Short mmCIF file of C-alpha atoms in Angstrom, two decimals:
data_model
loop_
_atom_site.label_atom_id
_atom_site.label_comp_id
_atom_site.label_asym_id
_atom_site.label_seq_id
_atom_site.Cartn_x
_atom_site.Cartn_y
_atom_site.Cartn_z
CA UNK A 28 0.00 0.00 0.00
CA UNK A 29 2.71 2.45 1.04
CA UNK A 30 4.73 1.68 -2.10
CA UNK A 31 1.70 2.27 -4.33
CA UNK A 32 0.89 5.48 -2.46
CA UNK A 33 4.44 6.81 -2.95
CA UNK A 34 4.36 6.01 -6.67
CA UNK A 35 1.03 7.83 -7.10
CA UNK A 36 2.15 11.03 -5.38
CA UNK A 37 5.93 11.04 -5.95
CA UNK A 38 6.91 14.52 -7.25
CA UNK A 39 3.56 15.12 -8.95
CA UNK A 40 2.51 17.94 -6.59
CA UNK A 41 3.95 21.43 -6.36
CA UNK A 42 2.87 24.28 -4.12
CA UNK A 43 3.59 27.97 -3.68
CA UNK A 44 2.21 31.24 -2.38
CA UNK A 45 0.82 33.07 -5.42
CA UNK A 46 -0.57 36.62 -5.74
CA UNK A 47 -4.36 36.32 -5.98
CA UNK A 48 -7.01 39.01 -6.16
CA UNK A 49 -9.38 39.45 -3.21
CA UNK A 50 -12.47 41.65 -3.07
CA UNK A 51 -12.55 44.11 -0.18
CA UNK A 52 -15.65 44.91 1.85
CA UNK A 53 -15.30 48.51 0.67
CA UNK A 54 -15.79 47.33 -2.91
CA UNK A 55 -12.20 47.46 -4.19
CA UNK A 56 -9.71 44.68 -4.77
CA UNK A 57 -6.23 43.90 -3.49
CA UNK A 58 -3.52 41.34 -4.20
CA UNK A 59 -2.66 38.95 -1.38
CA UNK A 60 -0.49 35.85 -1.24
CA UNK A 61 -2.56 32.67 -1.03
CA UNK A 62 -1.64 28.97 -1.28
CA UNK A 63 -1.70 27.36 -4.71
CA UNK A 64 -1.14 23.62 -5.12
CA UNK A 65 -1.12 21.95 -8.52
CA UNK A 66 -0.01 19.00 -10.63
CA UNK A 67 2.49 20.49 -13.13
CA UNK A 68 2.00 17.91 -15.88
CA UNK A 69 -1.72 17.35 -16.41
CA UNK A 70 -1.34 15.05 -19.42
CA UNK A 71 1.12 12.83 -17.54
CA UNK A 72 -1.38 12.48 -14.66
CA UNK A 73 -4.22 11.65 -17.06
CA UNK A 74 -2.04 9.03 -18.76
CA UNK A 75 -1.14 7.52 -15.39
CA UNK A 76 -4.80 7.15 -14.39
CA UNK A 77 -5.70 5.73 -17.80
CA UNK A 78 -2.97 3.10 -17.44
CA UNK A 79 -4.21 2.19 -13.96
CA UNK A 80 -7.83 1.95 -15.12
CA UNK A 81 -6.72 -0.22 -18.03
CA UNK A 82 -4.69 -2.46 -15.73
CA UNK A 83 -7.61 -2.88 -13.30
CA UNK A 84 -10.12 -3.52 -16.14
CA UNK A 85 -12.20 -0.47 -15.30
CA UNK A 86 -12.35 1.11 -18.76
CA UNK A 87 -15.65 1.01 -20.66
CA UNK A 88 -17.06 2.61 -23.81
CA UNK A 89 -20.64 2.74 -22.51
CA UNK A 90 -22.17 0.41 -25.09
CA UNK A 91 -20.84 2.31 -28.09
CA UNK A 92 -21.63 5.85 -26.90
CA UNK A 93 -17.89 6.57 -26.98
CA UNK A 94 -16.04 5.54 -30.17
CA UNK A 95 -13.80 2.54 -29.69
CA UNK A 96 -10.64 4.49 -30.54
CA UNK A 97 -11.33 7.41 -28.14
CA UNK A 98 -10.98 8.14 -24.44
CA UNK A 99 -13.04 11.08 -23.21
CA UNK A 100 -11.80 13.46 -20.54
CA UNK A 101 -14.07 15.96 -18.79
CA UNK A 102 -12.50 19.10 -17.31
CA UNK A 103 -14.37 21.15 -14.72
CA UNK A 104 -14.04 23.41 -11.74
CA UNK A 105 -15.98 24.73 -8.78
CA UNK A 106 -15.44 26.88 -5.69
CA UNK A 107 -16.42 25.66 -2.25
CA UNK A 108 -15.05 25.49 1.27
CA UNK A 109 -12.78 28.49 0.68
CA UNK A 110 -10.88 26.97 -2.23
CA UNK A 111 -11.34 26.66 -5.98
CA UNK A 112 -10.72 23.16 -7.34
CA UNK A 113 -10.05 22.42 -11.00
CA UNK A 114 -10.64 18.74 -11.69
CA UNK A 115 -10.95 16.15 -14.40
CA UNK A 116 -12.95 12.96 -14.80
CA UNK A 117 -12.22 10.07 -17.14
CA UNK A 118 -15.56 9.32 -18.80
CA UNK A 119 -14.60 5.78 -19.86
CA UNK A 120 -15.43 4.22 -16.47
CA UNK A 121 -18.64 2.75 -15.08
CA UNK A 122 -19.37 5.71 -12.76
CA UNK A 123 -17.68 8.71 -14.41
CA UNK A 124 -19.35 11.28 -12.11
CA UNK A 125 -18.39 9.63 -8.82
CA UNK A 126 -16.11 11.23 -6.23
CA UNK A 127 -13.64 8.35 -6.66
CA UNK A 128 -13.28 9.29 -10.34
CA UNK A 129 -12.90 13.05 -9.73
CA UNK A 130 -9.23 14.05 -9.68
CA UNK A 131 -8.35 17.60 -8.57
CA UNK A 132 -5.27 18.83 -10.44
CA UNK A 133 -5.18 22.46 -9.27
CA UNK A 134 -6.43 24.05 -6.05
CA UNK A 135 -6.07 27.56 -4.65
CA UNK A 136 -7.46 29.37 -1.61
CA UNK A 137 -9.05 32.37 -3.32
CA UNK A 138 -12.13 33.39 -5.28
CA UNK A 139 -12.78 32.19 -8.83
CA UNK A 140 -12.46 35.58 -10.51
CA UNK A 141 -11.25 35.97 -14.10
CA UNK A 142 -7.80 37.06 -12.94
CA UNK A 143 -7.41 34.26 -10.38
CA UNK A 144 -8.42 31.57 -12.85
CA UNK A 145 -5.80 32.82 -15.32
CA UNK A 146 -3.11 32.94 -12.60
CA UNK A 147 -3.75 29.31 -11.64
CA UNK A 148 -4.70 27.68 -14.95
CA UNK A 149 -2.72 29.45 -17.69
CA UNK A 150 0.12 26.99 -17.04
CA UNK A 151 -2.04 24.24 -18.63
CA UNK A 152 -2.99 26.08 -21.80
CA UNK A 153 -0.30 24.57 -24.03
CA UNK A 154 -0.97 21.11 -22.61
CA UNK A 155 -4.66 21.43 -23.37
CA UNK A 156 -3.98 22.59 -26.96
CA UNK A 157 -2.01 19.39 -27.54
CA UNK A 158 -4.44 17.11 -25.66
CA UNK A 159 -6.61 16.25 -28.68
CA UNK A 160 -3.48 15.16 -30.57
CA UNK A 161 -2.27 12.82 -27.81
CA UNK A 162 -2.73 9.08 -27.98
CA UNK A 163 -2.67 6.95 -24.86
CA UNK A 164 -1.95 3.34 -25.80
CA UNK A 165 -4.07 3.06 -28.97
CA UNK A 166 -6.67 5.65 -27.92
CA UNK A 167 -7.13 9.31 -28.89
CA UNK A 168 -7.83 11.68 -26.01
CA UNK A 169 -10.84 13.99 -26.47
CA UNK A 170 -11.33 16.80 -23.93
CA UNK A 171 -14.72 18.19 -22.90
CA UNK A 172 -15.51 21.06 -20.56
CA UNK A 173 -18.10 20.88 -17.80
CA UNK A 174 -19.33 23.30 -15.17
CA UNK A 175 -22.13 25.64 -14.18
CA UNK A 176 -23.05 28.74 -16.19
CA UNK A 177 -20.83 31.06 -14.14
CA UNK A 178 -17.77 28.83 -14.44
CA UNK A 179 -18.17 28.32 -18.19
CA UNK A 180 -18.62 32.06 -18.70
CA UNK A 181 -15.40 32.84 -16.82
CA UNK A 182 -13.56 30.01 -18.53
CA UNK A 183 -14.33 31.48 -21.95
CA UNK A 184 -13.79 35.09 -20.83
CA UNK A 185 -17.47 36.09 -20.93
CA UNK A 186 -19.01 38.54 -18.49
CA UNK A 187 -22.23 36.50 -18.51
CA UNK A 188 -25.82 37.37 -19.28
CA UNK A 189 -26.55 41.10 -19.27
CA UNK A 190 -29.49 43.25 -20.23
CA UNK A 191 -29.13 46.14 -22.68
CA UNK A 192 -31.39 48.48 -24.61
CA UNK A 193 -32.10 45.73 -27.14
CA UNK A 194 -33.83 43.70 -24.42
CA UNK A 195 -36.84 46.03 -24.70
CA UNK A 196 -37.27 44.95 -28.34
CA UNK A 197 -39.31 41.78 -28.94
CA UNK A 198 -37.19 38.77 -29.91
CA UNK A 199 -38.89 38.52 -33.31
CA UNK A 200 -37.81 42.05 -34.21
CA UNK A 201 -34.19 41.67 -33.13
CA UNK A 202 -31.27 40.77 -35.33
CA UNK A 203 -29.91 37.31 -34.62
CA UNK A 204 -26.47 37.17 -33.02
CA UNK A 205 -24.02 34.81 -34.73
CA UNK A 206 -23.53 31.45 -32.98
CA UNK A 207 -20.67 31.51 -30.49
CA UNK A 208 -17.45 29.85 -31.56
CA UNK A 209 -13.98 29.79 -30.01
CA UNK A 210 -12.59 31.88 -32.88
CA UNK A 211 -15.49 34.32 -32.57
CA UNK A 212 -14.88 34.81 -28.84
CA UNK A 213 -11.17 35.49 -29.43
CA UNK A 214 -12.00 37.92 -32.24
CA UNK A 215 -14.52 39.88 -30.15
CA UNK A 216 -12.05 39.95 -27.25
CA UNK A 217 -9.47 41.62 -29.53
CA UNK A 218 -12.08 44.18 -30.61
CA UNK A 219 -12.83 44.80 -26.93
CA UNK A 220 -9.13 45.41 -26.21
CA UNK A 221 -8.73 47.79 -29.17
CA UNK A 222 -11.80 49.76 -28.09
CA UNK A 223 -10.24 50.50 -24.69
CA UNK A 224 -11.54 47.61 -22.56
CA UNK A 225 -14.44 49.57 -21.08
CA UNK A 226 -16.42 47.05 -19.01
CA UNK A 227 -19.70 48.94 -19.45
CA UNK A 228 -19.38 48.48 -23.22
CA UNK A 229 -18.92 44.69 -23.01
CA UNK A 230 -22.41 44.05 -24.39
CA UNK A 231 -21.33 45.51 -27.73
CA UNK A 232 -18.64 42.81 -27.99
CA UNK A 233 -20.91 39.89 -27.07
CA UNK A 234 -19.58 40.09 -23.47
CA UNK A 235 -16.12 38.84 -24.52
CA UNK A 236 -13.89 40.64 -22.01
CA UNK A 237 -11.09 38.10 -21.38
CA UNK A 238 -9.13 35.61 -23.41
CA UNK A 239 -10.40 31.99 -23.05
CA UNK A 240 -8.31 30.01 -20.59
CA UNK A 241 -8.15 26.80 -22.66
CA UNK A 242 -8.77 26.43 -26.39
CA UNK A 243 -11.54 23.88 -26.01
CA UNK A 244 -14.09 24.22 -28.86
CA UNK A 245 -17.60 25.11 -27.77
CA UNK A 246 -18.80 22.00 -29.58
CA UNK A 247 -17.14 20.05 -26.77
CA UNK A 248 -19.36 21.49 -24.05
CA UNK A 249 -22.02 19.28 -22.39
CA UNK A 250 -24.79 21.26 -24.11
CA UNK A 251 -26.74 20.18 -27.16
CA UNK A 252 -26.70 22.22 -30.36
CA UNK A 253 -30.37 23.09 -29.88
CA UNK A 254 -29.66 24.53 -26.42
CA UNK A 255 -26.64 26.43 -27.68
CA UNK A 256 -28.74 28.15 -30.37
CA UNK A 257 -31.24 29.31 -27.74
CA UNK A 258 -28.67 30.93 -25.43
CA UNK A 259 -29.74 34.43 -26.49
CA UNK A 260 -33.38 33.68 -25.71
CA UNK A 261 -32.42 32.11 -22.39
CA UNK A 262 -30.35 35.14 -21.38
CA UNK A 263 -33.26 37.41 -22.32
CA UNK A 264 -35.62 35.40 -20.13
CA UNK A 265 -33.14 35.54 -17.24
CA UNK A 266 -32.91 39.32 -17.49
CA UNK A 267 -36.68 39.72 -17.83
CA UNK A 268 -37.40 37.43 -14.86
CA UNK A 269 -34.93 39.01 -12.41
CA UNK A 270 -37.56 41.21 -10.76
CA UNK A 271 -39.98 38.32 -10.27
CA UNK A 272 -37.27 36.04 -8.86
CA UNK A 273 -36.11 38.67 -6.36
CA UNK A 274 -39.70 39.10 -5.11
CA UNK A 275 -39.87 35.41 -4.11
CA UNK A 276 -42.72 33.78 -2.20
CA UNK A 277 -44.49 34.96 0.89
CA UNK A 278 -44.00 32.69 3.89
CA UNK A 279 -47.59 31.37 3.99
CA UNK A 280 -48.50 31.94 0.36
CA UNK A 281 -50.77 29.49 -1.40
CA UNK A 282 -51.86 25.87 -0.82
CA UNK A 283 -48.67 24.43 -2.34
CA UNK A 284 -46.41 26.11 0.22
CA UNK A 285 -48.72 25.14 3.08
CA UNK A 286 -48.80 21.48 2.02
CA UNK A 287 -45.02 21.52 1.54
CA UNK A 288 -44.60 22.82 5.10
CA UNK A 289 -46.76 19.98 6.41
CA UNK A 290 -44.60 17.43 4.60
CA UNK A 291 -41.38 19.03 5.87
CA UNK A 292 -42.64 19.14 9.44
CA UNK A 293 -43.31 15.41 9.14
CA UNK A 294 -39.56 14.74 9.36
CA UNK A 295 -38.54 17.58 11.65
CA UNK A 296 -38.01 20.57 9.34
CA UNK A 297 -39.73 23.69 10.69
CA UNK A 298 -39.09 26.84 8.67
CA UNK A 299 -39.04 29.97 10.80
CA UNK A 300 -40.00 33.56 10.08
CA UNK A 301 -36.70 34.86 11.45
CA UNK A 302 -34.90 32.83 8.75
CA UNK A 303 -37.11 34.44 6.10
CA UNK A 304 -38.79 31.09 5.49
CA UNK A 305 -35.58 29.73 4.01
CA UNK A 306 -33.78 26.45 4.65
CA UNK A 307 -30.77 26.53 6.95
CA UNK A 308 -28.04 23.92 7.33
CA UNK A 309 -29.82 21.94 10.05
CA UNK A 310 -32.96 21.80 7.90
CA UNK A 311 -31.03 20.29 5.00
CA UNK A 312 -29.46 17.65 7.26
CA UNK A 313 -32.84 16.76 8.74
CA UNK A 314 -34.36 16.45 5.26
CA UNK A 315 -31.53 14.25 3.95
CA UNK A 316 -31.50 11.89 6.95
CA UNK A 317 -34.85 10.48 5.90
CA UNK A 318 -33.20 9.16 2.73
CA UNK A 319 -31.77 5.66 2.85
CA UNK A 320 -28.44 6.55 1.24
CA UNK A 321 -27.59 9.45 3.56
CA UNK A 322 -25.00 9.05 6.30
CA UNK A 323 -21.96 10.90 7.62
CA UNK A 324 -19.53 9.10 5.29
CA UNK A 325 -18.81 9.34 1.57
CA UNK A 326 -21.14 7.23 -0.51
CA UNK A 327 -19.68 4.36 -2.48
CA UNK A 328 -20.10 3.74 -6.21
CA UNK A 329 -23.18 1.55 -5.69
CA UNK A 330 -24.99 4.33 -3.89
CA UNK A 331 -23.69 6.88 -6.42
CA UNK A 332 -25.49 4.87 -9.10
CA UNK A 333 -28.58 4.69 -6.87
CA UNK A 334 -28.51 8.45 -6.32
CA UNK A 335 -28.02 9.02 -10.05
CA UNK A 336 -31.08 6.87 -10.80
CA UNK A 337 -33.15 8.83 -8.25
CA UNK A 338 -32.08 12.09 -9.91
CA UNK A 339 -33.06 10.77 -13.35
CA UNK A 340 -36.47 9.64 -12.04
CA UNK A 341 -37.04 13.05 -10.47
CA UNK A 342 -36.11 14.87 -13.70
CA UNK A 343 -38.37 12.53 -15.68
CA UNK A 344 -41.27 13.38 -13.35
CA UNK A 345 -40.42 17.10 -13.51
CA UNK A 346 -40.51 17.14 -17.32
CA UNK A 347 -43.82 15.26 -17.36
CA UNK A 348 -45.50 17.32 -14.64
CA UNK A 349 -44.20 20.69 -15.89
CA UNK A 350 -43.79 20.35 -19.68
CA UNK A 351 -43.47 24.11 -20.21
CA UNK A 352 -40.89 24.69 -17.46
CA UNK A 353 -37.22 25.42 -18.11
CA UNK A 354 -34.72 22.94 -16.68
CA UNK A 355 -32.47 24.98 -14.32
CA UNK A 356 -28.74 24.60 -14.94
CA UNK A 357 -28.23 23.00 -11.50
CA UNK A 358 -30.77 20.30 -12.34
CA UNK A 359 -29.00 19.67 -15.65
CA UNK A 360 -25.65 19.43 -13.84
CA UNK A 361 -27.07 16.98 -11.28
CA UNK A 362 -28.59 14.83 -14.01
CA UNK A 363 -25.60 14.57 -16.31
CA UNK A 364 -22.38 16.02 -14.98
CA UNK A 365 -21.48 17.23 -11.53
CA UNK A 366 -22.13 14.62 -8.85
CA UNK A 367 -18.45 14.06 -8.03
CA UNK A 368 -17.33 17.63 -8.72
CA UNK A 369 -19.90 19.03 -6.30
CA UNK A 370 -19.13 16.44 -3.60
CA UNK A 371 -15.37 17.00 -3.71
CA UNK A 372 -15.70 20.07 -1.46
CA UNK A 373 -16.97 17.97 1.46
CA UNK A 374 -14.10 15.54 0.96
CA UNK A 375 -11.50 18.34 1.03
CA UNK A 376 -13.12 19.86 4.12
CA UNK A 377 -12.94 16.51 5.90
CA UNK A 378 -9.28 16.06 4.94
CA UNK A 379 -8.54 19.64 5.99
CA UNK A 380 -9.72 18.98 9.53
CA UNK A 381 -7.12 16.21 9.82
CA UNK A 382 -4.27 18.62 8.99
CA UNK A 383 -5.27 21.72 10.96
CA UNK A 384 -2.10 21.38 13.09
CA UNK A 385 0.10 22.22 10.06
CA UNK A 386 0.62 25.97 10.25
CA UNK A 387 2.19 26.41 6.81
CA UNK A 388 -0.79 26.97 4.52
CA UNK A 389 0.91 25.66 1.40
CA UNK A 390 2.13 22.48 3.10
CA UNK A 391 -1.32 21.88 4.60
CA UNK A 392 -2.97 22.14 1.17
CA UNK A 393 -0.28 19.87 -0.32
CA UNK A 394 -1.01 17.17 2.27
CA UNK A 395 -4.73 17.42 1.49
CA UNK A 396 -4.00 17.07 -2.23
CA UNK A 397 -1.75 14.06 -1.62
CA UNK A 398 -4.47 12.29 0.38
CA UNK A 399 -7.00 13.11 -2.32
CA UNK A 400 -4.81 11.79 -5.16
CA UNK A 401 -4.14 8.55 -3.29
CA UNK A 402 -7.86 8.04 -2.58
CA UNK A 403 -8.81 8.51 -6.25
CA UNK A 404 -6.10 6.28 -7.74
CA UNK A 405 -7.62 3.15 -9.36
CA UNK A 406 -4.80 0.97 -7.97
CA UNK A 407 -5.67 2.07 -4.43
CA UNK A 408 -9.42 1.73 -4.97
CA UNK A 409 -8.94 -1.80 -6.31
CA UNK A 410 -6.72 -2.72 -3.33
CA UNK A 411 -9.34 -1.75 -0.74
CA UNK A 412 -11.45 -4.81 0.18
CA UNK A 413 -15.23 -4.38 0.12
CA UNK A 414 -16.83 -3.78 3.54
CA UNK A 415 -18.03 -6.88 5.36
CA UNK A 416 -21.75 -7.20 5.75
CA UNK A 417 -22.80 -6.76 9.36
CA UNK A 418 -24.76 -9.59 10.85
CA UNK A 419 -28.24 -8.61 11.81
CA UNK A 420 -28.82 -8.44 15.52
CA UNK A 421 -32.08 -9.21 17.27
CA UNK A 422 -32.71 -5.45 17.56
CA UNK A 423 -32.65 -5.10 13.75
CA UNK A 424 -35.36 -7.68 13.20
#
């Protein structure tokens, strides 16, 4: 075990204090040194995990969904627990969205602003450009990008959805914006630079205010072509609905809310006026404890599959019961992409508590990364024996 662990980590992790941007309470920004830990050679790490998955017979092509000569890699990132974590998942495994298959390759203790993402991730740009040309054994590596709307916008240098004077014009009467492409984003970004980089004028350059971090074509996003064509309409609906969303629901409004409160109170969730009728952390824990797969530990791959099936059944019901409703991006991410990426924050927080005695912030984050890399290595996962079934006692019957 110790030999395998040393081979997995070896010299694959580097750490340093890097200058990151932090937002001040007064509204400005300042540069402060914050820990940054990363794997310098991303392609080498991907190749290592592919070799281990091949050796442990864990690779699959999902019944022909993935071409036989390709291995798919999904890049993503999310901020949680005070750190941003860039990760990748090898799609050619049975449970590609599980925590065990989510490998963090870069982590820093700062916000996920445009500047901070470039500071941490620009080192991988050349590697990512070459990734689609790399062959591992006899397979071609194909890279996809996954994340929520905010992350994808920052990744491609977009300021996000914004309303302008054209929003007052009906969609039928507007001119259609050209479909977004990687070349188009880079071109509009250059126009934005030449014009003086005035942030308030970003809407005139299709919100392209930064250079894309990686040159991953937009066709390799987890969004269908039909959804991509309707981005403009979606952004218009977001802008038009902002006022209604901010208004929210009254605490005792309508029969639906009242019946929901009755159901919640059935398993110990009592929303209070002084919380604005919102859920708090204890409410979420009480609600989840009624579910059979919830406990204080990380769920295994069997329960990941069970959870995934529950999510698919819920989305199937949602589409049937509300055929005219829009699927929120978080629902889409839960259904298809982000189970492991979202859960990785809890894992890092748990590991962080074990190393609180290490005062050096960089060394502490390096130890957390080492533990994480060991726990996600296929060789280590295969070496761990399955848990023994506990004999039922008389109290259980």
